[in-house]
Amino acid sequence: IKVPLLQGSMGRIMALEAGLPDEERHHLFRALPLARPISYRTFLGQARLAREQGWSQDDGNWHVEVASLCAPVRIANAAVEL
């Protein structure tokens, strides 16, 4: 299964970790197939919270019956790879 970069709980992590310019990130967000849509502003707020707390969640935005958690596994001195 090919999942869009910003989809689900992983998307909240990757939104700020992937080094995307805001315009490109916003374009990718608008293309997301969301079962329960949220605004881009809400999404970015969730991404910022995820960065602060070290984990993120998706509570049925991608699929109504699926909730997910994501925590990045960081390797010292390694860049995020896409």
JSON list of C-alpha atoms in Angstrom, two decimals:
[
{"chain": "A", "resi": 1, "resn": "ILE", "atom": "CA", "xyz": [0.00, 0.00, 0.00]},
{"chain": "A", "resi": 2, "resn": "LYS", "atom": "CA", "xyz": [1.36, 3.38, -0.97]},
{"chain": "A", "resi": 3, "resn": "VAL", "atom": "CA", "xyz": [0.44, 5.97, 1.66]},
{"chain": "A", "resi": 4, "resn": "PRO", "atom": "CA", "xyz": [0.68, 9.74, 1.09]},
{"chain": "A", "resi": 5, "resn": "LEU", "atom": "CA", "xyz": [3.51, 11.39, 3.05]},
{"chain": "A", "resi": 6, "resn": "LEU", "atom": "CA", "xyz": [1.23, 13.46, 5.27]},
{"chain": "A", "resi": 7, "resn": "GLN", "atom": "CA", "xyz": [-1.40, 10.77, 5.90]},
{"chain": "A", "resi": 8, "resn": "GLY", "atom": "CA", "xyz": [-2.35, 9.56, 9.36]},
{"chain": "A", "resi": 9, "resn": "SER", "atom": "CA", "xyz": [-0.30, 9.88, 12.52]},
{"chain": "A", "resi": 10, "resn": "MET", "atom": "CA", "xyz": [2.92, 9.51, 10.53]},
{"chain": "A", "resi": 11, "resn": "GLY", "atom": "CA", "xyz": [1.90, 12.55, 8.51]},
{"chain": "A", "resi": 12, "resn": "ARG", "atom": "CA", "xyz": [1.87, 14.75, 11.59]},
{"chain": "A", "resi": 13, "resn": "ILE", "atom": "CA", "xyz": [5.48, 13.76, 12.26]},
{"chain": "A", "resi": 14, "resn": "MET", "atom": "CA", "xyz": [6.63, 14.09, 8.64]},
{"chain": "A", "resi": 15, "resn": "ALA", "atom": "CA", "xyz": [4.86, 17.43, 8.11]},
{"chain": "A", "resi": 16, "resn": "LEU", "atom": "CA", "xyz": [7.66, 19.25, 9.93]},
{"chain": "A", "resi": 17, "resn": "GLU", "atom": "CA", "xyz": [10.46, 16.69, 9.72]},
{"chain": "A", "resi": 18, "resn": "ALA", "atom": "CA", "xyz": [10.54, 16.30, 5.94]},
{"chain": "A", "resi": 19, "resn": "GLY", "atom": "CA", "xyz": [11.91, 19.80, 5.30]},
{"chain": "A", "resi": 20, "resn": "LEU", "atom": "CA", "xyz": [9.12, 20.71, 2.89]},
{"chain": "A", "resi": 21, "resn": "PRO", "atom": "CA", "xyz": [8.40, 24.37, 2.09]},
{"chain": "A", "resi": 22, "resn": "ASP", "atom": "CA", "xyz": [4.99, 25.42, 3.46]},
{"chain": "A", "resi": 23, "resn": "GLU", "atom": "CA", "xyz": [3.50, 25.80, -0.03]},
{"chain": "A", "resi": 24, "resn": "GLU", "atom": "CA", "xyz": [4.39, 22.21, -0.98]},
{"chain": "A", "resi": 25, "resn": "ARG", "atom": "CA", "xyz": [3.23, 20.88, 2.40]},
{"chain": "A", "resi": 26, "resn": "HIS", "atom": "CA", "xyz": [-0.10, 22.70, 1.98]},
{"chain": "A", "resi": 27, "resn": "HIS", "atom": "CA", "xyz": [-0.48, 21.28, -1.55]},
{"chain": "A", "resi": 28, "resn": "LEU", "atom": "CA", "xyz": [0.14, 17.73, -0.29]},
{"chain": "A", "resi": 29, "resn": "PHE", "atom": "CA", "xyz": [-2.32, 18.27, 2.57]},
{"chain": "A", "resi": 30, "resn": "ARG", "atom": "CA", "xyz": [-5.09, 19.43, 0.22]},
{"chain": "A", "resi": 31, "resn": "ALA", "atom": "CA", "xyz": [-4.71, 16.20, -1.78]},
{"chain": "A", "resi": 32, "resn": "LEU", "atom": "CA", "xyz": [-5.17, 13.91, 1.25]},
{"chain": "A", "resi": 33, "resn": "PRO", "atom": "CA", "xyz": [-8.11, 11.53, 1.16]},
{"chain": "A", "resi": 34, "resn": "LEU", "atom": "CA", "xyz": [-9.57, 12.20, 4.61]},
{"chain": "A", "resi": 35, "resn": "ALA", "atom": "CA", "xyz": [-12.60, 10.38, 5.99]},
{"chain": "A", "resi": 36, "resn": "ARG", "atom": "CA", "xyz": [-13.02, 13.09, 8.64]},
{"chain": "A", "resi": 37, "resn": "PRO", "atom": "CA", "xyz": [-11.53, 16.29, 7.20]},
{"chain": "A", "resi": 38, "resn": "ILE", "atom": "CA", "xyz": [-9.65, 18.80, 9.32]},
{"chain": "A", "resi": 39, "resn": "SER", "atom": "CA", "xyz": [-8.32, 22.22, 8.38]},
{"chain": "A", "resi": 40, "resn": "TYR", "atom": "CA", "xyz": [-4.72, 22.80, 7.37]},
{"chain": "A", "resi": 41, "resn": "ARG", "atom": "CA", "xyz": [-4.36, 25.07, 10.40]},
{"chain": "A", "resi": 42, "resn": "THR", "atom": "CA", "xyz": [-5.52, 22.26, 12.71]},
{"chain": "A", "resi": 43, "resn": "PHE", "atom": "CA", "xyz": [-3.20, 19.81, 10.97]},
{"chain": "A", "resi": 44, "resn": "LEU", "atom": "CA", "xyz": [-0.18, 22.10, 11.47]},
{"chain": "A", "resi": 45, "resn": "GLY", "atom": "CA", "xyz": [-1.12, 22.59, 15.12]},
{"chain": "A", "resi": 46, "resn": "GLN", "atom": "CA", "xyz": [-1.20, 18.82, 15.54]},
{"chain": "A", "resi": 47, "resn": "ALA", "atom": "CA", "xyz": [2.16, 18.55, 13.75]},
{"chain": "A", "resi": 48, "resn": "ARG", "atom": "CA", "xyz": [3.71, 21.13, 16.10]},
{"chain": "A", "resi": 49, "resn": "LEU", "atom": "CA", "xyz": [2.30, 19.31, 19.13]},
{"chain": "A", "resi": 50, "resn": "ALA", "atom": "CA", "xyz": [3.69, 16.03, 17.77]},
{"chain": "A", "resi": 51, "resn": "ARG", "atom": "CA", "xyz": [7.14, 17.60, 17.47]},
{"chain": "A", "resi": 52, "resn": "GLU", "atom": "CA", "xyz": [6.95, 18.90, 21.06]},
{"chain": "A", "resi": 53, "resn": "GLN", "atom": "CA", "xyz": [5.71, 15.68, 22.66]},
{"chain": "A", "resi": 54, "resn": "GLY", "atom": "CA", "xyz": [7.64, 13.26, 20.45]},
{"chain": "A", "resi": 55, "resn": "TRP", "atom": "CA", "xyz": [4.64, 11.31, 19.15]},
{"chain": "A", "resi": 56, "resn": "SER", "atom": "CA", "xyz": [1.45, 11.87, 17.20]},
{"chain": "A", "resi": 57, "resn": "GLN", "atom": "CA", "xyz": [-1.99, 10.40, 16.73]},
{"chain": "A", "resi": 58, "resn": "ASP", "atom": "CA", "xyz": [-4.69, 10.21, 14.12]},
{"chain": "A", "resi": 59, "resn": "ASP", "atom": "CA", "xyz": [-8.14, 9.65, 15.55]},
{"chain": "A", "resi": 60, "resn": "GLY", "atom": "CA", "xyz": [-10.12, 8.52, 12.56]},
{"chain": "A", "resi": 61, "resn": "ASN", "atom": "CA", "xyz": [-9.24, 11.31, 10.14]},
{"chain": "A", "resi": 62, "resn": "TRP", "atom": "CA", "xyz": [-7.78, 8.92, 7.57]},
{"chain": "A", "resi": 63, "resn": "HIS", "atom": "CA", "xyz": [-10.21, 6.04, 8.16]},
{"chain": "A", "resi": 64, "resn": "VAL", "atom": "CA", "xyz": [-13.18, 6.56, 10.46]},
{"chain": "A", "resi": 65, "resn": "GLU", "atom": "CA", "xyz": [-12.71, 3.24, 12.25]},
{"chain": "A", "resi": 66, "resn": "VAL", "atom": "CA", "xyz": [-8.91, 3.45, 12.62]},
{"chain": "A", "resi": 67, "resn": "ALA", "atom": "CA", "xyz": [-6.93, 5.33, 15.23]},
{"chain": "A", "resi": 68, "resn": "SER", "atom": "CA", "xyz": [-3.14, 5.31, 15.03]},
{"chain": "A", "resi": 69, "resn": "LEU", "atom": "CA", "xyz": [-0.11, 6.45, 16.98]},
{"chain": "A", "resi": 70, "resn": "CYS", "atom": "CA", "xyz": [3.33, 7.25, 15.60]},
{"chain": "A", "resi": 71, "resn": "ALA", "atom": "CA", "xyz": [6.67, 7.93, 17.25]},
{"chain": "A", "resi": 72, "resn": "PRO", "atom": "CA", "xyz": [9.78, 8.55, 15.18]},
{"chain": "A", "resi": 73, "resn": "VAL", "atom": "CA", "xyz": [12.82, 6.40, 15.85]},
{"chain": "A", "resi": 74, "resn": "ARG", "atom": "CA", "xyz": [15.71, 8.82, 15.80]},
{"chain": "A", "resi": 75, "resn": "ILE", "atom": "CA", "xyz": [19.29, 7.89, 14.96]},
{"chain": "A", "resi": 76, "resn": "ALA", "atom": "CA", "xyz": [21.93, 10.27, 16.27]},
{"chain": "A", "resi": 77, "resn": "ASN", "atom": "CA", "xyz": [23.29, 12.63, 13.59]},
{"chain": "A", "resi": 78, "resn": "ALA", "atom": "CA", "xyz": [21.08, 11.16, 10.87]},
{"chain": "A", "resi": 79, "resn": "ALA", "atom": "CA", "xyz": [18.79, 13.19, 8.66]},
{"chain": "A", "resi": 80, "resn": "VAL", "atom": "CA", "xyz": [15.19, 12.20, 8.01]},
{"chain": "A", "resi": 81, "resn": "GLU", "atom": "CA", "xyz": [15.05, 10.20, 4.79]},
{"chain": "A", "resi": 82, "resn": "LEU", "atom": "CA", "xyz": [12.03, 10.09, 2.54]}
]
